[in-house]
């Protein structure tokens, strides 16, 4: 939330631009639905790749979760992911892509913002470089998505749907990542999941690159 406020303040008072210029004009339902569909489809392809080519284990997840916890998670987690999605898209595909694009050109701006985005999502360990590459390619795709639609609403919907599908619908779990040692990942590992797709970090990273 702080990132959003700081970016809005910079654009409005320093650059003397309206917030609509970031790509946050009217949000047609069609753009939002396309973003959601693209996000869910991408994660579905990722999970399919893990199951078909890497023999990822698949088990039902909802049977392990109390009904009250399920409802609470379905209400609160999307709100958290919405804040994250808006923050990331406003900063990387709104502010950075536009500001750098005006000075250095669209290609340089897309590459820089995507590398920075991937760096902030970098995973430690032997598959870190592959995860970095996959995240960078995905970020470049979102830059193109923003440019061709002239809006951030599609990428925001994609970002939100990606997180929801990966953590709730498919429950992609990396058994060798050590992520559960970090509080936020430990909380996500306990969230309700429709399915639990368990795989290795290397398999996930390789599939991520292929799908991205």
Coordinates of C-alpha atoms in Angstrom, one line a residue:
X1 CA 0.0 0.0 0.0
X2 CA 2.9 2.4 0.8
X3 CA 4.4 1.8 -2.7
X4 CA 1.1 2.7 -4.3
X5 CA 0.8 6.0 -2.3
X6 CA 4.4 7.0 -2.9
X7 CA 4.1 6.3 -6.6
X8 CA 0.8 8.2 -6.8
X9 CA 2.4 11.2 -5.0
X10 CA 5.4 11.2 -7.3
X11 CA 3.3 11.1 -10.4
X12 CA 0.8 13.7 -9.3
X13 CA 3.0 16.3 -7.6
X14 CA 6.4 15.8 -9.2
X15 CA 5.6 14.7 -12.8
X16 CA 2.4 16.7 -12.8
X17 CA 0.4 13.9 -14.3
X18 CA -3.0 12.5 -13.5
X19 CA -3.3 9.0 -12.0
X20 CA -5.3 8.0 -15.0
X21 CA -2.2 8.4 -17.1
X22 CA -0.7 5.4 -15.3
X23 CA -3.2 3.2 -17.0
X24 CA -5.8 3.4 -14.3
X25 CA -8.7 4.8 -16.2
X26 CA -12.1 3.2 -16.5
X27 CA -11.9 -0.5 -15.8
X28 CA -14.1 -2.3 -18.4
X29 CA -15.3 -5.7 -17.1
X30 CA -14.1 -7.2 -20.4
X31 CA -10.4 -6.3 -19.6
X32 CA -10.7 -7.6 -16.1
X33 CA -12.2 -10.9 -17.1
X34 CA -9.5 -11.4 -19.8
X35 CA -6.8 -10.7 -17.2
X36 CA -8.4 -13.2 -14.8
X37 CA -8.8 -15.9 -17.5
X38 CA -5.2 -15.4 -18.7
X39 CA -3.8 -15.7 -15.2
X40 CA -5.8 -18.9 -14.4
X41 CA -5.0 -20.4 -17.8
X42 CA -1.3 -19.7 -17.3
X43 CA -1.1 -21.4 -13.9
X44 CA -3.2 -24.3 -15.2
X45 CA -0.6 -24.8 -18.0
X46 CA 2.1 -24.6 -15.4
X47 CA 0.4 -27.2 -13.1
X48 CA -0.3 -29.5 -16.1
X49 CA 3.4 -29.3 -17.2
X50 CA 4.5 -30.2 -13.6
X51 CA 2.1 -33.2 -13.5
X52 CA 2.7 -34.5 -17.0
X53 CA 6.4 -34.0 -17.4
X54 CA 7.8 -34.0 -13.9
X55 CA 5.4 -36.5 -12.1
X56 CA 4.4 -33.9 -9.5
X57 CA 2.1 -35.5 -6.9
X58 CA -1.5 -34.3 -6.7
X59 CA -3.7 -34.7 -3.7
X60 CA -7.1 -33.2 -2.6
X61 CA -6.6 -30.3 -0.3
X62 CA -10.0 -29.1 1.0
X63 CA -10.7 -32.2 3.1
X64 CA -7.9 -31.1 5.4
X65 CA -9.4 -27.6 6.0
X66 CA -12.2 -26.6 8.4
X67 CA -15.0 -24.8 6.6
X68 CA -14.6 -21.6 8.7
X69 CA -11.0 -21.4 7.7
X70 CA -11.8 -21.9 4.1
X71 CA -14.4 -19.0 4.0
X72 CA -12.0 -16.7 6.0
X73 CA -9.2 -17.4 3.6
X74 CA -11.3 -16.9 0.5
X75 CA -12.3 -13.5 1.8
X76 CA -9.0 -12.2 3.1
X77 CA -6.3 -13.7 0.8
X78 CA -7.8 -12.1 -2.4
X79 CA -7.7 -8.7 -0.7
X80 CA -4.1 -9.1 0.2
X81 CA -3.2 -10.3 -3.3
X82 CA -5.2 -7.4 -4.8
X83 CA -3.1 -4.9 -2.9
X84 CA 0.0 -6.7 -4.0
X85 CA -1.1 -6.8 -7.7
X86 CA -2.0 -3.1 -7.8
X87 CA 1.3 -2.2 -6.1
X88 CA 3.4 -4.3 -8.5
X89 CA 1.6 -3.3 -11.6
X90 CA 1.5 0.4 -10.8
X91 CA 5.2 0.5 -9.9
X92 CA 6.6 -1.7 -12.6
X93 CA 4.2 -1.6 -15.6
X94 CA 2.8 1.8 -14.8
X95 CA 5.4 4.2 -13.4
X96 CA 8.7 2.6 -14.4
X97 CA 7.6 1.5 -17.9
X98 CA 6.2 4.9 -18.7
X99 CA 8.8 7.1 -17.1
X100 CA 11.8 5.2 -18.4
X101 CA 10.1 4.6 -21.8
X102 CA 9.9 8.4 -22.4
X103 CA 13.6 8.8 -21.8
X104 CA 15.2 5.6 -23.1
X105 CA 12.6 4.0 -25.3
X106 CA 10.1 1.2 -24.7
X107 CA 12.5 -1.7 -25.2
X108 CA 15.0 -0.5 -22.6
X109 CA 12.2 0.4 -20.2
X110 CA 10.6 -3.0 -20.5
X111 CA 13.9 -4.8 -20.0
X112 CA 14.9 -2.7 -17.0
X113 CA 11.6 -2.9 -15.2
X114 CA 11.4 -6.7 -15.9
X115 CA 14.9 -7.4 -14.7
X116 CA 14.2 -5.4 -11.5
X117 CA 10.9 -7.2 -11.0
X118 CA 12.6 -10.6 -11.4
X119 CA 15.4 -9.5 -9.1
X120 CA 12.9 -8.6 -6.3
X121 CA 11.3 -12.1 -6.8
X122 CA 14.7 -13.9 -6.9
X123 CA 14.7 -17.3 -5.3
X124 CA 17.8 -18.5 -3.5
X125 CA 19.2 -22.0 -4.2
X126 CA 20.3 -24.0 -7.2
X127 CA 17.3 -23.1 -9.3
X128 CA 17.4 -19.4 -8.5
X129 CA 18.7 -18.4 -11.9
X130 CA 16.0 -20.4 -13.7
X131 CA 13.3 -18.8 -11.5
X132 CA 14.8 -15.4 -12.2
X133 CA 14.6 -16.0 -16.0
X134 CA 11.0 -17.3 -15.8
X135 CA 9.9 -14.3 -13.7
X136 CA 11.7 -11.9 -16.1
X137 CA 10.0 -13.4 -19.2
X138 CA 6.6 -13.2 -17.4
X139 CA 7.3 -9.6 -16.5
X140 CA 8.2 -8.8 -20.1
X141 CA 4.9 -10.4 -21.2
X142 CA 3.0 -8.2 -18.7
X143 CA 4.8 -5.1 -20.2
X144 CA 3.6 -6.1 -23.7
X145 CA 0.1 -6.7 -22.2
X146 CA 0.1 -3.2 -20.7
X147 CA 1.3 -1.5 -23.9
X148 CA -1.1 -3.3 -26.3
X149 CA -4.2 -2.7 -24.0
X150 CA -3.2 0.8 -22.9
X151 CA -4.3 -0.1 -19.4
X152 CA -3.1 -1.7 -16.1
X153 CA -6.3 -3.3 -15.3
X154 CA -5.7 -6.5 -17.4
X155 CA -2.2 -7.0 -15.8
X156 CA -3.6 -6.3 -12.4
X157 CA -6.3 -8.9 -12.9
X158 CA -3.7 -11.4 -14.3
X159 CA -1.5 -10.8 -11.2
X160 CA -4.3 -11.4 -8.8
X161 CA -5.6 -14.5 -10.7
X162 CA -2.0 -15.9 -10.9
X163 CA -1.6 -15.8 -7.1
X164 CA -5.1 -17.2 -6.4
X165 CA -4.8 -20.0 -8.9
X166 CA -1.3 -21.0 -7.8
X167 CA -1.9 -20.9 -4.1
X168 CA -5.6 -21.8 -3.7
X169 CA -6.8 -23.7 -6.8
X170 CA -3.6 -25.8 -7.4
X171 CA -1.8 -25.2 -4.2
X172 CA 1.7 -25.5 -5.9
X173 CA 4.1 -26.6 -3.1
X174 CA 7.9 -26.8 -3.4
X175 CA 9.1 -29.4 -1.0
X176 CA 12.7 -28.4 -1.2
X177 CA 12.5 -24.6 -1.2
X178 CA 12.7 -23.9 2.5
X179 CA 10.1 -21.2 2.0
X180 CA 8.1 -22.2 5.0
X181 CA 10.9 -20.8 7.2
X182 CA 9.6 -17.3 6.1
X183 CA 6.4 -16.2 7.9
X184 CA 4.4 -15.2 4.9
X185 CA 5.2 -18.5 3.0
X186 CA 4.4 -20.5 6.1
X187 CA 1.0 -18.7 6.3
X188 CA 0.4 -19.5 2.6
X189 CA 1.3 -23.1 3.1
X190 CA -1.5 -23.4 5.7
X191 CA -4.1 -21.7 3.5
X192 CA -6.9 -23.8 2.1
X193 CA -6.2 -25.4 -1.3
X194 CA -8.5 -27.2 -3.7
X195 CA -5.6 -29.4 -4.9
X196 CA -2.1 -29.8 -3.6
X197 CA 0.5 -30.1 -6.4
X198 CA 3.8 -30.9 -4.8
X199 CA 7.0 -30.7 -6.8
X200 CA 10.7 -29.8 -6.6
X201 CA 12.1 -26.3 -7.1
X202 CA 14.0 -27.2 -10.2
X203 CA 10.9 -28.8 -11.8
X204 CA 8.8 -25.7 -11.0
X205 CA 11.5 -23.3 -12.4
X206 CA 11.9 -25.3 -15.6
X207 CA 8.1 -25.4 -16.1
X208 CA 7.8 -21.7 -15.2
X209 CA 10.3 -20.8 -18.0
X210 CA 8.4 -23.0 -20.6
X211 CA 5.0 -21.6 -19.7
X212 CA 6.2 -18.0 -19.5

